[in-house]
PDB file of C-alpha atoms in Angstrom:
ATOM      1  CA  MET P 520     130.404  90.004  91.110  1.00 34.00           C
ATOM      2  CA  ASN P 521     127.875  90.900  88.411  1.00 37.00           C
ATOM      3  CA  THR P 522     129.749  93.174  86.083  1.00 37.00           C
ATOM      4  CA  GLY P 523     127.697  93.908  82.993  1.00 43.00           C
ATOM      5  CA  LYS P 524     124.418  93.093  84.685  1.00 59.00           C
ATOM      6  CA  GLU P 525     124.965  94.957  87.935  1.00 72.00           C
ATOM      7  CA  LEU P 526     122.147  97.216  89.099  1.00 81.00           C
ATOM      8  CA  PHE P 527     122.429 100.462  91.032  1.00 86.00           C
ATOM      9  CA  LEU P 528     120.729 100.564  94.408  1.00 87.00           C
ATOM     10  CA  ARG P 529     119.251 104.056  94.075  1.00 88.00           C
ATOM     11  CA  GLN P 530     117.577 103.072  90.792  1.00 89.00           C
ATOM     12  CA  VAL P 531     116.047  99.949  92.307  1.00 91.00           C
ATOM     13  CA  LEU P 532     114.783 101.831  95.348  1.00 92.00           C
ATOM     14  CA  ALA P 533     113.379 104.650  93.201  1.00 92.00           C
ATOM     15  CA  ALA P 534     111.349 102.063  91.263  1.00 92.00           C
ATOM     16  CA  VAL P 535     110.098 100.537  94.536  1.00 94.00           C
ATOM     17  CA  THR P 536     108.991 103.996  95.729  1.00 94.00           C
ATOM     18  CA  LEU P 537     107.141 104.694  92.474  1.00 93.00           C
ATOM     19  CA  ALA P 538     105.339 101.355  92.672  1.00 94.00           C
ATOM     20  CA  GLY P 539     104.487 102.083  96.305  1.00 94.00           C
ATOM     21  CA  LEU P 540     102.904 105.376  95.243  1.00 93.00           C
ATOM     22  CA  SER P 541     100.651 103.488  92.844  1.00 93.00           C
ATOM     23  CA  LEU P 542      99.408 101.262  95.662  1.00 94.00           C
ATOM     24  CA  ALA P 543      99.180 104.120  98.160  1.00 92.00           C
ATOM     25  CA  ALA P 544      97.053 106.257  95.841  1.00 89.00           C
ATOM     26  CA  SER P 545      94.589 103.411  95.310  1.00 88.00           C
ATOM     27  CA  GLN P 546      94.026 102.944  99.044  1.00 89.00           C
ATOM     28  CA  ALA P 547      94.327 106.580 100.170  1.00 85.00           C
ATOM     29  CA  GLY P 548      90.621 106.880 100.897  1.00 79.00           C
ATOM     30  CA  VAL P 549      90.471 104.003 103.386  1.00 84.00           C
ATOM     31  CA  VAL P 550      93.799 104.254 105.241  1.00 87.00           C
ATOM     32  CA  ASP P 551      93.822 106.098 108.555  1.00 87.00           C
ATOM     33  CA  TRP P 552      97.002 108.157 108.371  1.00 88.00           C
ATOM     34  CA  ALA P 553      97.816 107.857 112.097  1.00 88.00           C
ATOM     35  CA  TRP P 554      97.643 104.072 112.004  1.00 91.00           C
ATOM     36  CA  GLY P 555      99.503 104.238 108.717  1.00 93.00           C
ATOM     37  CA  LEU P 556     102.429 105.725 110.593  1.00 94.00           C
ATOM     38  CA  VAL P 557     102.331 102.735 112.957  1.00 95.00           C
ATOM     39  CA  GLY P 558     102.409 100.294 110.047  1.00 95.00           C
ATOM     40  CA  THR P 559     105.244 102.180 108.378  1.00 96.00           C
ATOM     41  CA  ALA P 560     107.305 102.287 111.584  1.00 96.00           C
ATOM     42  CA  ALA P 561     106.921  98.520 111.996  1.00 96.00           C
ATOM     43  CA  ALA P 562     107.575  97.597 108.356  1.00 96.00           C
ATOM     44  CA  VAL P 563     110.613  99.761 107.545  1.00 96.00           C
ATOM     45  CA  PRO P 564     113.164  98.047 109.850  1.00 95.00           C
ATOM     46  CA  LEU P 565     111.897  94.583 108.890  1.00 94.00           C
ATOM     47  CA  LEU P 566     112.093  95.242 105.141  1.00 94.00           C
ATOM     48  CA  ARG P 567     115.456  96.946 105.542  1.00 92.00           C
ATOM     49  CA  TRP P 568     116.782  93.860 107.336  1.00 91.00           C
ATOM     50  CA  LEU P 569     115.377  91.626 104.611  1.00 90.00           C
ATOM     51  CA  MET P 570     117.026  93.623 101.829  1.00 88.00           C
ATOM     52  CA  LEU P 571     120.388  93.876 103.586  1.00 86.00           C
ATOM     53  CA  ARG P 572     120.569  90.143 104.319  1.00 83.00           C
ATOM     54  CA  GLN P 573     120.295  89.291 100.630  1.00 76.00           C
ATOM     55  CA  GLY P 574     123.727  88.125  99.495  1.00 66.00           C
ATOM     56  CA  ASP P 575     125.171  87.906  96.007  1.00 70.00           C
ATOM     57  CA  LYS P 576     123.234  84.728  95.235  1.00 75.00           C
ATOM     58  CA  PRO P 577     119.746  84.604  93.670  1.00 80.00           C
ATOM     59  CA  LEU P 578     116.892  84.519  96.171  1.00 82.00           C
ATOM     60  CA  CYS P 579     115.126  81.618  94.464  1.00 78.00           C
ATOM     61  CA  ARG P 580     117.641  78.778  94.715  1.00 77.00           C
ATOM     62  CA  GLY P 581     117.378  75.188  95.874  1.00 81.00           C
ATOM     63  CA  GLY P 582     114.171  73.240  96.319  1.00 85.00           C
ATOM     64  CA  TYR P 583     112.390  75.901  98.346  1.00 89.00           C
ATOM     65  CA  GLY P 584     113.587  78.518  95.858  1.00 86.00           C
ATOM     66  CA  VAL P 585     111.788  76.745  93.007  1.00 90.00           C
ATOM     67  CA  VAL P 586     108.544  76.842  94.975  1.00 93.00           C
ATOM     68  CA  LEU P 587     109.123  80.466  95.962  1.00 93.00           C
ATOM     69  CA  ARG P 588     109.781  81.507  92.382  1.00 92.00           C
ATOM     70  CA  GLY P 589     106.587  79.776  91.304  1.00 94.00           C
ATOM     71  CA  ILE P 590     104.657  81.729  93.935  1.00 95.00           C
ATOM     72  CA  TYR P 591     106.276  84.985  92.822  1.00 96.00           C
ATOM     73  CA  CYS P 592     105.476  84.351  89.160  1.00 95.00           C
ATOM     74  CA  LEU P 593     101.885  83.230  89.706  1.00 96.00           C
ATOM     75  CA  TRP P 594     101.047  86.094  92.052  1.00 97.00           C
ATOM     76  CA  SER P 595     102.770  88.618  89.772  1.00 96.00           C
ATOM     77  CA  VAL P 596     100.380  87.662  86.961  1.00 96.00           C
ATOM     78  CA  VAL P 597      97.360  88.279  89.193  1.00 96.00           C
ATOM     79  CA  VAL P 598      98.677  91.596  90.491  1.00 97.00           C
ATOM     80  CA  LEU P 599      99.720  92.720  87.015  1.00 96.00           C
ATOM     81  CA  GLY P 600      96.195  92.109  85.775  1.00 95.00           C
ATOM     82  CA  HIS P 601      94.884  94.175  88.683  1.00 94.00           C
ATOM     83  CA  VAL P 602      97.320  97.039  88.019  1.00 95.00           C
ATOM     84  CA  LEU P 603      96.295  97.265  84.361  1.00 94.00           C
ATOM     85  CA  VAL P 604      92.582  97.248  85.195  1.00 92.00           C
ATOM     86  CA  GLN P 605      93.094  99.782  87.985  1.00 89.00           C
ATOM     87  CA  ALA P 606      94.930 102.165  85.669  1.00 89.00           C
ATOM     88  CA  ALA P 607      92.416 101.715  82.853  1.00 88.00           C
ATOM     89  CA  ARG P 608      89.436 102.235  85.158  1.00 85.00           C
ATOM     90  CA  ARG P 609      90.921 105.441  86.529  1.00 83.00           C
ATOM     91  CA  VAL P 610      91.554 106.802  83.044  1.00 81.00           C
ATOM     92  CA  GLU P 611      87.997 105.942  82.016  1.00 79.00           C
ATOM     93  CA  LEU P 612      86.487 107.608  85.095  1.00 73.00           C
ATOM     94  CA  VAL P 613      88.506 110.778  84.624  1.00 67.00           C
ATOM     95  CA  GLY P 614      87.368 110.830  81.006  1.00 64.00           C
ATOM     96  CA  GLY P 615      83.731 110.519  82.077  1.00 58.00           C
ATOM     97  CA  SER P 616      83.206 106.949  80.853  1.00 61.00           C
ATOM     98  CA  GLN P 617      82.064 103.866  82.716  1.00 60.00           C
ATOM     99  CA  GLY P 618      83.631 100.430  82.556  1.00 59.00           C
ATOM    100  CA  VAL P 619      86.981  99.424  81.099  1.00 58.00           C
ATOM    101  CA  SER P 620      87.587  99.254  77.360  1.00 72.00           C
ATOM    102  CA  GLY P 621      89.643  96.405  75.955  1.00 79.00           C
ATOM    103  CA  TRP P 622      91.548  98.732  73.674  1.00 83.00           C
ATOM    104  CA  LEU P 623      92.611 100.830  76.666  1.00 85.00           C
ATOM    105  CA  LEU P 624      93.964  97.758  78.451  1.00 88.00           C
ATOM    106  CA  LEU P 625      96.012  96.893  75.380  1.00 88.00           C
ATOM    107  CA  LEU P 626      97.242 100.467  75.073  1.00 89.00           C
ATOM    108  CA  LEU P 627      98.438 100.473  78.693  1.00 89.00           C
ATOM    109  CA  ALA P 628     100.020  97.049  78.276  1.00 90.00           C
ATOM    110  CA  LEU P 629     102.192  98.136  75.331  1.00 91.00           C
ATOM    111  CA  PRO P 630     104.726 100.158  77.365  1.00 89.00           C
ATOM    112  CA  VAL P 631     104.869  97.336  79.919  1.00 90.00           C
ATOM    113  CA  LEU P 632     105.685  94.896  77.132  1.00 89.00           C
ATOM    114  CA  TRP P 633     108.342  97.271  75.845  1.00 87.00           C
ATOM    115  CA  MET P 634     109.920  97.622  79.301  1.00 84.00           C
ATOM    116  CA  SER P 635     109.899  93.857  79.847  1.00 84.00           C
ATOM    117  CA  TRP P 636     111.547  93.187  76.479  1.00 83.00           C
ATOM    118  CA  GLY P 637     114.705  95.133  77.300  1.00 74.00           C
ATOM    119  CA  LYS P 638     117.407  94.551  79.862  1.00 79.00           C
ATOM    120  CA  CYS P 639     116.736  94.784  83.580  1.00 81.00           C
ATOM    121  CA  ALA P 640     119.291  97.589  84.051  1.00 79.00           C
ATOM    122  CA  ALA P 641     117.657  99.709  81.337  1.00 80.00           C
ATOM    123  CA  PHE P 642     114.276  99.414  83.042  1.00 85.00           C
ATOM    124  CA  PHE P 643     115.649 100.668  86.356  1.00 86.00           C
ATOM    125  CA  ARG P 644     117.524 103.537  84.709  1.00 83.00           C
ATOM    126  CA  GLY P 645     114.210 104.663  83.256  1.00 81.00           C
ATOM    127  CA  GLY P 646     112.563 104.310  86.662  1.00 80.00           C
ATOM    128  CA  GLU P 647     115.042 106.760  88.170  1.00 81.00           C
ATOM    129  CA  ILE P 648     114.154 109.349  85.520  1.00 84.00           C
ATOM    130  CA  TYR P 649     110.437 108.830  86.138  1.00 85.00           C
ATOM    131  CA  TRP P 650     111.048 109.332  89.845  1.00 87.00           C
ATOM    132  CA  MET P 651     112.492 112.790  89.262  1.00 85.00           C
ATOM    133  CA  VAL P 652     109.389 113.717  87.245  1.00 82.00           C
ATOM    134  CA  LEU P 653     107.091 112.520  90.044  1.00 83.00           C
ATOM    135  CA  VAL P 654     109.022 114.517  92.649  1.00 84.00           C
ATOM    136  CA  ALA P 655     108.100 117.727  90.833  1.00 81.00           C
ATOM    137  CA  ALA P 656     104.454 116.637  90.678  1.00 79.00           C
ATOM    138  CA  LEU P 657     104.385 115.761  94.385  1.00 78.00           C
ATOM    139  CA  VAL P 658     105.805 119.145  95.331  1.00 81.00           C
ATOM    140  CA  ALA P 659     103.148 120.893  93.236  1.00 77.00           C
ATOM    141  CA  VAL P 660     100.344 118.805  94.762  1.00 73.00           C
ATOM    142  CA  GLY P 661     101.645 119.512  98.254  1.00 74.00           C
ATOM    143  CA  LEU P 662     101.679 123.278  97.664  1.00 76.00           C
ATOM    144  CA  LEU P 663      98.121 123.199  96.326  1.00 74.00           C
ATOM    145  CA  ALA P 664      96.873 120.909  99.089  1.00 70.00           C
ATOM    146  CA  LEU P 665      97.868 122.834 102.207  1.00 74.00           C
ATOM    147  CA  PRO P 666      95.276 125.644 101.884  1.00 75.00           C
ATOM    148  CA  GLN P 667      92.504 123.089 101.229  1.00 75.00           C
ATOM    149  CA  VAL P 668      93.091 120.754 104.160  1.00 75.00           C
ATOM    150  CA  THR P 669      90.558 120.859 107.006  1.00 75.00           C
ATOM    151  CA  VAL P 670      92.548 120.022 110.128  1.00 72.00           C
ATOM    152  CA  SER P 671      89.532 118.730 112.058  1.00 70.00           C
ATOM    153  CA  CYS P 672      88.973 116.039 109.413  1.00 71.00           C
ATOM    154  CA  LEU P 673      92.449 114.666 110.027  1.00 72.00           C
ATOM    155  CA  TRP P 674      91.599 113.714 113.609  1.00 72.00           C
ATOM    156  CA  THR P 675      88.402 111.866 112.738  1.00 70.00           C
ATOM    157  CA  ARG P 676      89.192 108.179 112.953  1.00 66.00           C
ATOM    158  CA  GLN P 677      88.181 106.043 109.976  1.00 65.00           C
ATOM    159  CA  GLY P 678      87.793 102.267 109.704  1.00 63.00           C
ATOM    160  CA  SER P 679      89.872  99.668 111.512  1.00 70.00           C
ATOM    161  CA  GLY P 680      93.209 100.874 112.830  1.00 83.00           C
ATOM    162  CA  TRP P 681      94.992  97.585 112.322  1.00 88.00           C
ATOM    163  CA  THR P 682      93.679  97.367 108.765  1.00 91.00           C
ATOM    164  CA  SER P 683      95.195 100.770 108.031  1.00 91.00           C
ATOM    165  CA  ALA P 684      98.474  99.716 109.621  1.00 94.00           C
ATOM    166  CA  LEU P 685      98.617  96.562 107.475  1.00 94.00           C
ATOM    167  CA  MET P 686      97.869  98.497 104.312  1.00 94.00           C
ATOM    168  CA  ALA P 687     100.604 101.032 105.060  1.00 94.00           C
ATOM    169  CA  ALA P 688     103.048  98.233 105.872  1.00 96.00           C
ATOM    170  CA  GLY P 689     102.108  96.582 102.585  1.00 95.00           C
ATOM    171  CA  THR P 690     103.121  99.748 100.761  1.00 95.00           C
ATOM    172  CA  VAL P 691     106.601  99.531 102.278  1.00 96.00           C
ATOM    173  CA  ALA P 692     106.630  95.796 101.494  1.00 96.00           C
ATOM    174  CA  MET P 693     106.526  96.665  97.793  1.00 96.00           C
ATOM    175  CA  ALA P 694     110.273  96.107  98.181  1.00 94.00           C
ATOM    176  CA  ALA P 695     109.553  92.359  98.227  1.00 95.00           C
ATOM    177  CA  TRP P 696     109.149  92.454  94.447  1.00 95.00           C
ATOM    178  CA  VAL P 697     112.826  93.332  93.903  1.00 93.00           C
ATOM    179  CA  LEU P 698     114.216  90.628  96.214  1.00 91.00           C
ATOM    180  CA  PRO P 699     114.499  87.970  93.448  1.00 90.00           C
ATOM    181  CA  TYR P 700     117.076  90.057  91.582  1.00 85.00           C
ATOM    182  CA  LEU P 701     118.515  92.196  94.358  1.00 86.00           C
ATOM    183  CA  TYR P 702     121.644  90.046  94.186  1.00 84.00           C
ATOM    184  CA  LYS P 703     122.536  92.021  91.046  1.00 84.00           C
ATOM    185  CA  VAL P 704     123.139  95.033  93.292  1.00 84.00           C
ATOM    186  CA  SER P 705     126.598  94.980  94.814  1.00 75.00           C
ATOM    187  CA  PRO P 706     126.509  94.120  98.568  1.00 69.00           C
ATOM    188  CA  ARG P 707     128.667  97.199  99.157  1.00 72.00           C
ATOM    189  CA  GLN P 708     125.926  99.453  97.774  1.00 74.00           C
ATOM    190  CA  ARG P 709     123.400  97.939 100.162  1.00 66.00           C
ATOM    191  CA  GLN P 710     125.395  98.755 103.276  1.00 67.00           C
ATOM    192  CA  GLY P 711     124.567 101.808 105.369  1.00 60.00           C
ATOM    193  CA  GLY P 712     121.488 103.971 105.446  1.00 66.00           C
ATOM    194  CA  PRO P 713     120.127 104.424 101.883  1.00 86.00           C
ATOM    195  CA  VAL P 714     117.867 101.355 102.039  1.00 89.00           C
ATOM    196  CA  GLY P 715     116.190 102.409 105.267  1.00 89.00           C
ATOM    197  CA  ARG P 716     115.786 106.014 104.114  1.00 91.00           C
ATOM    198  CA  TRP P 717     114.142 105.048 100.828  1.00 92.00           C
ATOM    199  CA  LEU P 718     111.774 102.587 102.505  1.00 94.00           C
ATOM    200  CA  LEU P 719     110.839 105.217 105.075  1.00 95.00           C
ATOM    201  CA  LEU P 720     110.232 107.704 102.271  1.00 94.00           C
ATOM    202  CA  ALA P 721     107.919 105.253 100.475  1.00 94.00           C
ATOM    203  CA  GLY P 722     105.941 104.667 103.657  1.00 95.00           C
ATOM    204  CA  LEU P 723     105.683 108.341 104.583  1.00 95.00           C
ATOM    205  CA  LEU P 724     104.570 109.322 101.083  1.00 93.00           C
ATOM    206  CA  GLY P 725     101.779 106.755 101.314  1.00 93.00           C
ATOM    207  CA  VAL P 726     100.716 108.142 104.697  1.00 93.00           C
ATOM    208  CA  ALA P 727     100.852 111.689 103.304  1.00 90.00           C
ATOM    209  CA  LEU P 728      98.526 110.755 100.442  1.00 89.00           C
ATOM    210  CA  ALA P 729      96.067 109.246 102.930  1.00 88.00           C
ATOM    211  CA  ALA P 730      96.204 112.335 105.170  1.00 87.00           C
ATOM    212  CA  LEU P 731      95.827 114.692 102.207  1.00 84.00           C
ATOM    213  CA  THR P 732      92.817 112.810 100.872  1.00 84.00           C
ATOM    214  CA  ARG P 733      91.179 112.699 104.282  1.00 82.00           C
ATOM    215  CA  GLY P 734      91.916 116.337 105.044  1.00 81.00           C
ATOM    216  CA  VAL P 735      90.420 117.637 101.806  1.00 78.00           C
ATOM    217  CA  LEU P 736      87.443 115.292 101.307  1.00 75.00           C
ATOM    218  CA  GLY P 737      86.583 114.430 104.915  1.00 75.00           C
ATOM    219  CA  ASN P 738      84.165 111.521 105.420  1.00 71.00           C
ATOM    220  CA  ALA P 739      83.462 111.317 101.695  1.00 69.00           C
ATOM    221  CA  ALA P 740      86.991 110.008 101.053  1.00 68.00           C
ATOM    222  CA  GLY P 741      86.030 106.391 101.719  1.00 66.00           C
ATOM    223  CA  GLU P 742      82.962 106.509  99.482  1.00 69.00           C
ATOM    224  CA  LEU P 743      84.473 107.763  96.243  1.00 72.00           C
ATOM    225  CA  PRO P 744      86.353 105.769  93.591  1.00 70.00           C
ATOM    226  CA  HIS P 745      89.995 106.882  93.377  1.00 73.00           C
ATOM    227  CA  PRO P 746      89.491 109.632  95.996  1.00 78.00           C
ATOM    228  CA  PHE P 747      93.078 110.896  95.859  1.00 77.00           C
ATOM    229  CA  PHE P 748      92.588 112.059  92.273  1.00 76.00           C
ATOM    230  CA  VAL P 749      89.211 113.576  93.161  1.00 73.00           C
ATOM    231  CA  THR P 750      91.140 115.527  95.796  1.00 73.00           C
ATOM    232  CA  THR P 751      93.383 117.086  93.174  1.00 67.00           C
ATOM    233  CA  GLY P 752      90.308 118.105  91.188  1.00 61.00           C
ATOM    234  CA  VAL P 753      88.915 119.870  94.275  1.00 60.00           C
ATOM    235  CA  MET P 754      92.231 121.629  94.882  1.00 57.00           C
ATOM    236  CA  GLY P 755      92.357 122.971  91.354  1.00 53.00           C
ATOM    237  CA  GLU P 756      88.580 123.566  91.202  1.00 51.00           C
ATOM    238  CA  SER P 757      88.755 121.865  87.824  1.00 51.00           C
ATOM    239  CA  ALA P 758      88.724 118.365  86.433  1.00 54.00           C
ATOM    240  CA  ARG P 759      91.753 119.278  84.339  1.00 63.00           C
ATOM    241  CA  LEU P 760      94.135 118.978  87.267  1.00 66.00           C
ATOM    242  CA  GLU P 761      92.565 115.642  88.211  1.00 66.00           C
ATOM    243  CA  GLY P 762      93.040 114.362  84.667  1.00 69.00           C
ATOM    244  CA  LEU P 763      96.615 115.663  84.484  1.00 74.00           C
ATOM    245  CA  LEU P 764      97.706 114.014  87.730  1.00 77.00           C
ATOM    246  CA  SER P 765      95.864 110.808  86.864  1.00 79.00           C
ATOM    247  CA  ALA P 766      97.733 110.627  83.569  1.00 80.00           C
ATOM    248  CA  LEU P 767     101.034 111.404  85.284  1.00 83.00           C
ATOM    249  CA  TRP P 768     100.346 108.715  87.895  1.00 87.00           C
ATOM    250  CA  LEU P 769     100.317 106.147  85.109  1.00 89.00           C
ATOM    251  CA  ILE P 770     104.093 106.259  85.489  1.00 89.00           C
ATOM    252  CA  CYS P 771     103.726 104.705  88.943  1.00 91.00           C
ATOM    253  CA  ASP P 772     101.296 102.072  87.642  1.00 93.00           C
ATOM    254  CA  LEU P 773     103.559 101.101  84.761  1.00 92.00           C
ATOM    255  CA  VAL P 774     106.669 100.926  86.957  1.00 92.00           C
ATOM    256  CA  TRP P 775     104.780  98.624  89.335  1.00 94.00           C
ATOM    257  CA  ALA P 776     103.789  96.469  86.369  1.00 94.00           C
ATOM    258  CA  GLY P 777     107.420  96.448  85.249  1.00 92.00           C
ATOM    259  CA  LEU P 778     108.566  95.233  88.669  1.00 93.00           C
ATOM    260  CA  LEU P 779     106.025  92.419  88.474  1.00 94.00           C
ATOM    261  CA  ALA P 780     107.242  91.352  85.040  1.00 93.00           C
ATOM    262  CA  ARG P 781     110.891  91.331  86.136  1.00 91.00           C
ATOM    263  CA  VAL P 782     110.360  88.504  88.641  1.00 92.00           C
ATOM    264  CA  TRP P 783     110.090  86.213  85.609  1.00 92.00           C
ATOM    265  CA  GLY P 784     113.844  86.561  85.092  1.00 85.00           C
ATOM    266  CA  ASP P 785     115.687  87.573  81.952  1.00 80.00           C
ATOM    267  CA  GLY P 786     115.097  86.878  78.292  1.00 81.00           C
ATOM    268  CA  LYS P 787     111.527  86.216  77.179  1.00 86.00           C
ATOM    269  CA  GLY P 788     110.264  85.366  80.670  1.00 89.00           C
ATOM    270  CA  PRO P 789     109.056  88.904  81.510  1.00 92.00           C
ATOM    271  CA  VAL P 790     107.215  89.133  78.189  1.00 92.00           C
ATOM    272  CA  LEU P 791     105.370  85.901  78.980  1.00 94.00           C
ATOM    273  CA  GLY P 792     104.467  87.269  82.403  1.00 94.00           C
ATOM    274  CA  VAL P 793     103.030  90.455  80.864  1.00 94.00           C
ATOM    275  CA  LEU P 794     100.985  88.497  78.305  1.00 94.00           C
ATOM    276  CA  LEU P 795      99.508  86.354  81.067  1.00 96.00           C
ATOM    277  CA  GLY P 796      98.789  89.501  83.082  1.00 95.00           C
ATOM    278  CA  ILE P 797      96.945  90.993  80.109  1.00 94.00           C
ATOM    279  CA  ALA P 798      94.829  87.847  79.912  1.00 94.00           C
ATOM    280  CA  VAL P 799      93.960  88.174  83.605  1.00 95.00           C
ATOM    281  CA  ALA P 800      93.085  91.847  83.093  1.00 93.00           C
ATOM    282  CA  PHE P 801      90.626  90.987  80.320  1.00 92.00           C
ATOM    283  CA  THR P 802      88.763  88.583  82.608  1.00 91.00           C
ATOM    284  CA  GLY P 803      88.221  91.380  85.140  1.00 85.00           C
ATOM    285  CA  TRP P 804      87.929  88.981  88.083  1.00 89.00           C
ATOM    286  CA  THR P 805      90.604  90.779  90.109  1.00 90.00           C
ATOM    287  CA  GLU P 806      88.120  93.629  90.649  1.00 86.00           C
ATOM    288  CA  MET P 807      86.087  91.324  92.869  1.00 88.00           C
ATOM    289  CA  LEU P 808      88.966  91.004  95.338  1.00 90.00           C
ATOM    290  CA  PRO P 809      89.076  93.332  98.369  1.00 89.00           C
ATOM    291  CA  THR P 810      91.595  96.170  98.514  1.00 88.00           C
ATOM    292  CA  MET P 811      93.420  94.470 101.386  1.00 92.00           C
ATOM    293  CA  VAL P 812      94.569  91.625  99.140  1.00 95.00           C
ATOM    294  CA  TRP P 813      97.322  93.625  97.440  1.00 95.00           C
ATOM    295  CA  PRO P 814      99.238  94.978 100.466  1.00 96.00           C
ATOM    296  CA  ILE P 815      98.810  91.666 102.302  1.00 96.00           C
ATOM    297  CA  GLY P 816     100.198  89.912  99.224  1.00 96.00           C
ATOM    298  CA  ASN P 817     103.318  92.081  99.446  1.00 96.00           C
ATOM    299  CA  LEU P 818     103.722  91.256 103.127  1.00 97.00           C
ATOM    300  CA  ALA P 819     103.232  87.546 102.471  1.00 97.00           C
ATOM    301  CA  LEU P 820     105.963  87.546  99.807  1.00 96.00           C
ATOM    302  CA  ALA P 821     108.313  89.317 102.208  1.00 95.00           C
ATOM    303  CA  ALA P 822     107.578  86.721 104.907  1.00 95.00           C
ATOM    304  CA  LEU P 823     108.157  83.823 102.514  1.00 94.00           C
ATOM    305  CA  SER P 824     111.407  85.396 101.293  1.00 93.00           C
ATOM    306  CA  ALA P 825     112.626  85.725 104.882  1.00 91.00           C
ATOM    307  CA  LEU P 826     112.546  81.923 105.153  1.00 89.00           C
ATOM    308  CA  VAL P 827     115.278  81.568 102.521  1.00 86.00           C
ATOM    309  CA  PRO P 828     118.699  80.914 104.118  1.00 78.00           C
ATOM    310  CA  ARG P 829     121.052  83.831 103.750  1.00 68.00           C
ATOM    311  CA  GLY P 830     123.304  83.542 100.708  1.00 53.00           C
ATOM    312  CA  ALA P 831     127.051  83.568 101.146  1.00 42.00           C
ATOM    313  CA  GLU P 832     128.600  86.804  99.980  1.00 41.00           C
ATOM    314  CA  GLU P 833     131.703  86.851  97.806  1.00 39.00           C
ATOM    315  CA  ILE P 834     133.937  89.711  98.855  1.00 34.00           C
ATOM    316  CA  VAL P 835     135.912  90.914  95.873  1.00 35.00           C
ATOM    317  CA  ALA P 836     138.813  93.318  96.102  1.00 32.00           C
ATOM    318  CA  GLU P 837     138.295  96.734  94.523  1.00 34.00           C
ATOM    319  CA  GLY P 838     140.991  96.185  91.968  1.00 34.00           C
ATOM    320  CA  GLU P 839     139.557  92.977  90.585  1.00 33.00           C
TER     321      GLU P 839
END
C-alpha cells in the first residue's frame, strides 16, 4: 500500500477530464459530433479496462518499462510545448494580437513549474477544485448556447467520419497520461463504476463542445482559429464573454500540462520536463504538426501501455 503518497481516484479522474476539455476545445471545429459519439463509445470501455487492470506496481517496470517511460517522457515534452503555445496563441488572439510573445509563454509556464515542484497529491487536490469551477462555467455556457443553436447545422456532415471518431477517442485516451502513477491509487478505489462514468463524461463533454460549435457557427466552424471560443463570443454578442471563457479555460490547459510533467516521476523530474517543454514551445515547431497528432498520440500511449504485463496486486487487510 502507498500510505502517505496515495492518490484519490476522483481527483485523478477530475484532472483527466479537465485535460480532455483542453484537447476537445482545440478540435471542436473539425470533429463531427455524431462520429464523435462513435469514437467515445469505442474508447470508454477500452480505457476503463486499461485503468482497472493496473495493479499496485508502477507501469514502467522491467526492460520494456524503461523504454515505455522514455517514450512517455519524450512525448510529454513535445505535447507540453504544444499546450503552452496553444494557450498563448489563444490569449493573443482574444486580445487582438497576432503571433505568440515569449513573455506570455514564460508567464503561462510559471504556474506549471509551480505545480510540478510540489507533491503529486497536492497537484491532484488542486485539480479537483478547478473541476468544480469549470462545472459552473460549463453550465453557464450550456444555458447561453441553447437559444443560439441552429438544429439544421447539426445534421450537416463535416470532414471524415473516422477522423472525428479517432479525435473523440483520443480525448477519452487522455487517461493514458495518468497510467504511470495510477498505482498510487488504491486498487479498491478503482473497482466499480466511477472510472467508466468519468471517462464517459470526458468523452461526452468533448462531443458536446463539437456539437455546440457546429450548431452555432455552422460551416464556418472549421475555418476559424479556436472556433469554440468564437462561439461564446457570438452567444454573448460581445468579445468579453469570449475573453472570459478563454481565460477560464487556461485551467484546463495548465492541468493538462501538469499531467504531462508528472510522468517524469517525483522530485526534480517534473521540473526538468517543464523546462524542456518550455524550450520546445519557444521553437514553435509543434504548430506545424496536424491537429490529429495529439489525440492519436494519446491512443498510441494507451496501446503501448496495454502491452505491459498486469502487475500483481497486494491485498491488504483494512486494519493494517
